[in-house]
Short mmCIF file of C-alpha atoms in Angstrom, two decimals:
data_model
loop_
_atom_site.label_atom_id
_atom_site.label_comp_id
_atom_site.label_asym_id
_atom_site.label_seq_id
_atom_site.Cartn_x
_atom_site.Cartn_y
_atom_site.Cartn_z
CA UNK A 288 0.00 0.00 0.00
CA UNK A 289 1.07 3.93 -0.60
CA UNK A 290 0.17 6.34 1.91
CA UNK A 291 0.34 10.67 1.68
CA UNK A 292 -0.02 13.10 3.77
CA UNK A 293 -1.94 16.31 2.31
CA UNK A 294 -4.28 19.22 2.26
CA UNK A 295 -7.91 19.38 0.77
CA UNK A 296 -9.81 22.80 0.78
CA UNK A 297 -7.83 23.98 3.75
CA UNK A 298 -8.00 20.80 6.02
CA UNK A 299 -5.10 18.43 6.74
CA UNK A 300 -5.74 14.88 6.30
CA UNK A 301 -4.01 11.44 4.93
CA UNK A 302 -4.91 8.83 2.61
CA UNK A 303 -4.52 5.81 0.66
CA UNK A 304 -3.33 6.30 -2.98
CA UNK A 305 -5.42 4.31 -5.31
CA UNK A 306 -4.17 4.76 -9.07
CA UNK A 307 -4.84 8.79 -9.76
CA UNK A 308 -7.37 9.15 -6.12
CA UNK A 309 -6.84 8.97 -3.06
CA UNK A 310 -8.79 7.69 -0.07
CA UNK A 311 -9.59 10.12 2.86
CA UNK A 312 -9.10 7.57 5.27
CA UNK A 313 -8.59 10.91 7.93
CA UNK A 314 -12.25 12.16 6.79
CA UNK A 315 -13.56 8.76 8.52
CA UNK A 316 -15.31 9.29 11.50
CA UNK A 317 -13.12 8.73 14.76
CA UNK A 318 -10.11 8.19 12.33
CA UNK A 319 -6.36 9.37 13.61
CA UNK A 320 -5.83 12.76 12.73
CA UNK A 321 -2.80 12.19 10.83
CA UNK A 322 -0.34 9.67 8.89
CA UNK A 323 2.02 9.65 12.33
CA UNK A 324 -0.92 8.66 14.88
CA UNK A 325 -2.31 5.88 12.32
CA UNK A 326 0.87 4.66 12.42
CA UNK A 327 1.04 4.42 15.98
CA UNK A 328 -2.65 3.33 16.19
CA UNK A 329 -1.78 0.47 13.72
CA UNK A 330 -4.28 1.96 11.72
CA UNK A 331 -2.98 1.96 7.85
CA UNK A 332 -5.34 -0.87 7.33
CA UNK A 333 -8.07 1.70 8.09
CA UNK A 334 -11.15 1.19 5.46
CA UNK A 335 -14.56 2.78 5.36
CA UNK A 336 -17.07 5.34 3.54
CA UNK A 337 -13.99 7.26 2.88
CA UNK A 338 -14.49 10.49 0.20
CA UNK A 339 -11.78 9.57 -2.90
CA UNK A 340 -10.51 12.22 -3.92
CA UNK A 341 -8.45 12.96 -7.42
CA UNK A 342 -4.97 13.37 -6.27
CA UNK A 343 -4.13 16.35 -8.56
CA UNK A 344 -6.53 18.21 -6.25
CA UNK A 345 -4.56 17.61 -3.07
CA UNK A 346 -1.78 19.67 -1.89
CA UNK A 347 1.00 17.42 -1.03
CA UNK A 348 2.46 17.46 2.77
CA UNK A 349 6.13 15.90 3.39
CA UNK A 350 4.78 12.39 4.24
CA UNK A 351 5.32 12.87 7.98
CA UNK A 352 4.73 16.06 8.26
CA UNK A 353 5.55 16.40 11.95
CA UNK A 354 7.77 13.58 13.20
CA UNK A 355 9.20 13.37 16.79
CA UNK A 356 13.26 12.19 15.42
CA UNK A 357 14.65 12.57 12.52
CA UNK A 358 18.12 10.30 12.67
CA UNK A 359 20.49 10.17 9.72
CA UNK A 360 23.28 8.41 8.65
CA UNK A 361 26.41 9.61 7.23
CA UNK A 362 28.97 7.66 4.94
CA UNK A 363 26.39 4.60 4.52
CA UNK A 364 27.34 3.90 0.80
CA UNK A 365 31.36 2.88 0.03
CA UNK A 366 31.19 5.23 -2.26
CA UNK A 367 30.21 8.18 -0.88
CA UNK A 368 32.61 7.26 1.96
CA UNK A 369 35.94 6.97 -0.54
CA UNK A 370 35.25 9.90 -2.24
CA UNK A 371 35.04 12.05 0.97
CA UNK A 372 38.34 10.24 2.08
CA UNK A 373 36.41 9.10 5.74
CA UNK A 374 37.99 6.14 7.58
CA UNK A 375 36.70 2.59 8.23
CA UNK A 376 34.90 2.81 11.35
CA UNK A 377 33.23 0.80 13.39
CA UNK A 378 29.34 1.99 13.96
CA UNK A 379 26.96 4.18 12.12
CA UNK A 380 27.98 8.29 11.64
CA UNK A 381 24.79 9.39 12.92
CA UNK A 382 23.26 13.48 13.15
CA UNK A 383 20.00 14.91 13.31
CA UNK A 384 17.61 17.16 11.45
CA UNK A 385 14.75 19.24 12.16
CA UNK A 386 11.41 18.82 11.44
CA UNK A 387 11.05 22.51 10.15
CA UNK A 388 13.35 21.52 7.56
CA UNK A 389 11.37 19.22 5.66
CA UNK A 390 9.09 20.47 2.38
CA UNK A 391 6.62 18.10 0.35
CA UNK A 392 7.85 16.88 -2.57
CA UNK A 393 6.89 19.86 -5.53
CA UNK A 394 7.88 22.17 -3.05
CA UNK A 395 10.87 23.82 -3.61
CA UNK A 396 14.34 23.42 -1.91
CA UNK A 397 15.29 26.96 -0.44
CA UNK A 398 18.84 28.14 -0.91
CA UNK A 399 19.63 29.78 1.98
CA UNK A 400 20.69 33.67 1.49
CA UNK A 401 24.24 33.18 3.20
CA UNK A 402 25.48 30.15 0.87
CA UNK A 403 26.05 29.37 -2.59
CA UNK A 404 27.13 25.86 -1.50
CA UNK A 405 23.50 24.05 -1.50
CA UNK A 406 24.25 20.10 -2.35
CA UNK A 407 22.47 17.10 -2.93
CA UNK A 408 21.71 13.94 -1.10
CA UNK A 409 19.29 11.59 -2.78
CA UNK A 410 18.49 8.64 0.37
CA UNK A 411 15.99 6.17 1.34
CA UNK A 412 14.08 7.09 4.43
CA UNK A 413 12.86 4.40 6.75
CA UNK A 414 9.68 5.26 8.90
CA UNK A 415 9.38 3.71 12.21
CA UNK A 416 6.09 1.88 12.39
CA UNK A 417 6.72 0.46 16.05
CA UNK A 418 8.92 1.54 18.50
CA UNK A 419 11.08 0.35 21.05
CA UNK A 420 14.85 0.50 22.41
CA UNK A 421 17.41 -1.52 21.98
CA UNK A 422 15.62 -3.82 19.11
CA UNK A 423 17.68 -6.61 18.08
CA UNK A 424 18.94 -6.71 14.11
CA UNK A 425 17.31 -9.75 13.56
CA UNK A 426 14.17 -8.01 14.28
CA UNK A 427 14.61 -4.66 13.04
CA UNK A 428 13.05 -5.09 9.56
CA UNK A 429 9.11 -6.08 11.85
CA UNK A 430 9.66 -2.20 13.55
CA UNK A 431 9.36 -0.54 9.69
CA UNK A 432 6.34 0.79 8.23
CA UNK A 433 7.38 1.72 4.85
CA UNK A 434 10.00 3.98 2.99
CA UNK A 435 10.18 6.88 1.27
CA UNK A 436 12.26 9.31 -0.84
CA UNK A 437 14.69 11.53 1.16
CA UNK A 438 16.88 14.55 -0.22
CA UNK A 439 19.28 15.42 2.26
CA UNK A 440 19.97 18.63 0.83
CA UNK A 441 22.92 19.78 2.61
CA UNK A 442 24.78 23.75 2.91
CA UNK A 443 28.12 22.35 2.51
CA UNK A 444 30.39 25.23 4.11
CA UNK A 445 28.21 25.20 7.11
CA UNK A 446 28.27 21.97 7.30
CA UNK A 447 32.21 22.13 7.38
CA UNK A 448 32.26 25.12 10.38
CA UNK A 449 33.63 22.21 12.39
CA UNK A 450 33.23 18.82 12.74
CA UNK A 451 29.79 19.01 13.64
CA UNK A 452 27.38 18.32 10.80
CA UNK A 453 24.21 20.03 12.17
CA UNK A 454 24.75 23.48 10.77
CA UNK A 455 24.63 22.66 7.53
CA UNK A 456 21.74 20.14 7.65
CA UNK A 457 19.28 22.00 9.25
CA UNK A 458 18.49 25.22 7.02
CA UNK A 459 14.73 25.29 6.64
CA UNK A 460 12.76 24.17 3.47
CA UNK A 461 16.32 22.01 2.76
CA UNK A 462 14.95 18.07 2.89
CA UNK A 463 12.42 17.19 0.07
CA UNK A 464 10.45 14.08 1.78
CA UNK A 465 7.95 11.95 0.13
CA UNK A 466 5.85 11.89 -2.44
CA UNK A 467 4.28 8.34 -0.63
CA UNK A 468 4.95 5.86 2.23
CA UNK A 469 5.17 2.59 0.53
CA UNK A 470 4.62 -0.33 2.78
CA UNK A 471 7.50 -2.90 2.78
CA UNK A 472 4.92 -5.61 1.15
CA UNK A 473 5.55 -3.50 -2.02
CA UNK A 474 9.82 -3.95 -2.56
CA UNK A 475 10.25 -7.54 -3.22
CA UNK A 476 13.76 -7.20 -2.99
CA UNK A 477 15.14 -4.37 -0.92
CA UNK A 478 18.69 -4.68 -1.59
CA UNK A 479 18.26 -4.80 -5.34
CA UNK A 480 16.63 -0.82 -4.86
CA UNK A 481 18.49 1.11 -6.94
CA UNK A 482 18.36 5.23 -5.46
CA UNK A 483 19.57 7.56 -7.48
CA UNK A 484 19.78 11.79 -7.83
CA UNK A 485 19.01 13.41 -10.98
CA UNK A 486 19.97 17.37 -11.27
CA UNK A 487 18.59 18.78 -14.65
CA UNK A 488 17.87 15.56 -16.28
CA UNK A 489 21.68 14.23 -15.50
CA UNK A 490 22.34 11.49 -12.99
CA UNK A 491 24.63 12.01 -10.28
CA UNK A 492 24.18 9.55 -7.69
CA UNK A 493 23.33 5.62 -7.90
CA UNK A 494 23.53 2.85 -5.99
CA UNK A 495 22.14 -0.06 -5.03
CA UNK A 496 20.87 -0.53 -1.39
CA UNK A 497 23.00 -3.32 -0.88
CA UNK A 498 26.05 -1.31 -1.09
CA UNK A 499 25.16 0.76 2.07
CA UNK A 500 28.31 -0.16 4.77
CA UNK A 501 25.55 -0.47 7.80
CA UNK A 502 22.62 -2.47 6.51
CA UNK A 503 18.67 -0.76 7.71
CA UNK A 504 18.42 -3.60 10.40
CA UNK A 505 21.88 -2.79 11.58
CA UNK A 506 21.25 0.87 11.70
CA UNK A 507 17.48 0.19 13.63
CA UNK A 508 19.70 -1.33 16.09
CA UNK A 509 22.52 0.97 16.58
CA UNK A 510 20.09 3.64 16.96
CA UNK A 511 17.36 2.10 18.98
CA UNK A 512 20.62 1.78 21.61
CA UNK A 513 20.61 5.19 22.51
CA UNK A 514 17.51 6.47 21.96
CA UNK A 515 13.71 5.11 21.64
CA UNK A 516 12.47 4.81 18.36
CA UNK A 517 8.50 5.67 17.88
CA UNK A 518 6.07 5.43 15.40
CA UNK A 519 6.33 7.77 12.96
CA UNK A 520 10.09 8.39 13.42
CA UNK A 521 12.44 8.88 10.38
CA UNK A 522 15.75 7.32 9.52
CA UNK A 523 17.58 8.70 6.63
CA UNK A 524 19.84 5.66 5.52
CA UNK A 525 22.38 7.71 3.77
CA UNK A 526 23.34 8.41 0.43
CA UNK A 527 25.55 7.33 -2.84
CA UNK A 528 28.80 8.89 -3.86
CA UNK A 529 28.62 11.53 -6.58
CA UNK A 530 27.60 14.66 -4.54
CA UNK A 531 28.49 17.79 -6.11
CA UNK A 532 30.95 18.84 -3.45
CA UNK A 533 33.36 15.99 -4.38
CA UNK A 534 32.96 16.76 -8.17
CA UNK A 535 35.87 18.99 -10.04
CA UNK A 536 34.59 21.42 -10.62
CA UNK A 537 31.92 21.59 -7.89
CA UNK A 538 28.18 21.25 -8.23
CA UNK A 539 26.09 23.44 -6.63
CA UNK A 540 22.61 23.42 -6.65
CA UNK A 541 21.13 26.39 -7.95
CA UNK A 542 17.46 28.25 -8.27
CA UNK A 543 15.99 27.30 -11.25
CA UNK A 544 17.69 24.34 -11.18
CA UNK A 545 15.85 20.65 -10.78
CA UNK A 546 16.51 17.99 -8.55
CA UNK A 547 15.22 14.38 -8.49
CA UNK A 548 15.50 11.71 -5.60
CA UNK A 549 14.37 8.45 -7.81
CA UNK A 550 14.06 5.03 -6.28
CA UNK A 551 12.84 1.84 -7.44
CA UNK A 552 9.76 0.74 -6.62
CA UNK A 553 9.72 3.83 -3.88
CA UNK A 554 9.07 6.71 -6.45
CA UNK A 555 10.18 10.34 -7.55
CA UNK A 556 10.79 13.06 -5.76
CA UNK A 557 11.33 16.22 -7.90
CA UNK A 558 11.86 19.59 -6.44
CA UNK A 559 12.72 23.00 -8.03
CA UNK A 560 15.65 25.24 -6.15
CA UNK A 561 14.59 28.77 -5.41
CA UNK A 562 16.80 31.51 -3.50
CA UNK A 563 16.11 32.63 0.06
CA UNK A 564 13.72 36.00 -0.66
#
């Protein structure tokens, strides 16, 4: 099943996607009020006398629109880990984000007024679908609810103040999320999921998920060490090498440009780059 969060005439609801409609399933009577609590109500299965809706008439939300973590990992794909010259280590690079920082995908990606140095990050997000601490690996995989697209649109020189990555990952209207929440019945093979970024029609990044250096169920359980995982949380799984900051010449990202998060039996997530008014 595929799941979005949205608007409809002013109200904020969530539905099912059904071909070209959607499924009101928040319109039901007694229904959670959004994507996060049926997720933690176990409520995705939710059916009824739902209105169906056309989906060009909604106004997409980022699929979780307010989430309680947002955890990502850094250096997940070899790749991406030789050409920023990192070490070999041990356990997942972890850092946060914001909620504040996330837009729906068609929104655009804001530059932020004191950079030029706005990169990409096309990743597979993980959403939590029930929670718990210190969840073993060999059951990580039962504590998903779905995926989605991820853009991990990063400000590169604040990123690089200091060793801290937090700066630079937290500008608002910076991390494209969506379009849908695709339930894990839908990838018959996960590590066959190709993810890839797409800047003007030219790809950048791709790689399989099965070249990530900490597998999902190994990050679940890394993470779910230190901190409780809930329903609804997102886990940003890293991404491929080919950023633009590792290119020569560099590749920024900038307005009027186009970027695409694409991934295999996930989905598209396009988003146009405007300046900071």
């Amino acid at each position: 099943m595929r799941f979005i969060s949205f608007e409809h005439e002013g109200r904020a609801s969530w539905g099912r996607v059904e071909g070209s409609e959607v499924v009101d399933l928040g319109a039901l009577p007694g229904a959670p009020a959004d994507l996060r609590a049926a997720i933690a109500a176990g409520s995705l299965a939710l059916d009824g006398p739902a209105p169906l809706l056309p989906r060009a008439a909604v106004k997409l939300l980022p699929v979780i629109p307010n989430p309680g973590k947002i955890l990502c990992v850094g250096h997940n794909y070899e790749s991406h880990r030789k050409e920023t010259g990192r070490a070999e280590v041990a356990h997942p690079s972890i850092f946060t984000r914001f909620a504040d920082t996330l837009v729906a995908a068609g929104d655009p990606v804001i530059r932020p007024a004191v950079s030029d140095d706005l990169d990409y990050e096309a990743e597979l997000a993980i959403v939590i679908g029930r929670g718990g601490r210190n969840i073993p690996e060999a059951e990580a995989m039962e504590h998903v609810a779905g995926f989605a697209c991820f853009n991990d649109a990063s400000v590169r020189d604040w990123q690089w103040h200091t060793r801290q990555f937090i700066p630079g990952k937290n500008f608002p209207g910076t991390a494209p999320f969506g379009p849908e929440l695709v339930t894990p019945d839908e990838i018959a093979d996960l590590r066959a999921v190709v993810v890839r970024s797409v800047l003007n029609g030219e790809v950048m990044q791709e790689a399989p998920v099965a070249h990530m250096i900490f597998p999902i169920p190994v990050i679940i359980a890394y993470v779910s060490q230190f901190t409780s995982l809930a329903p609804g949380d997102v886990i940003a799984t890293g991404t491929p090498g080919g950023v633009g900051s590792k290119r020569t010449p560099p590749v920024w990202m900038k307005p009027g440009d186009e970027i695409e998060v694409r991934i295999d039996g996930v989905g598209s997530l396009v988003s146009k780059i405007v300046a900071e008014a």
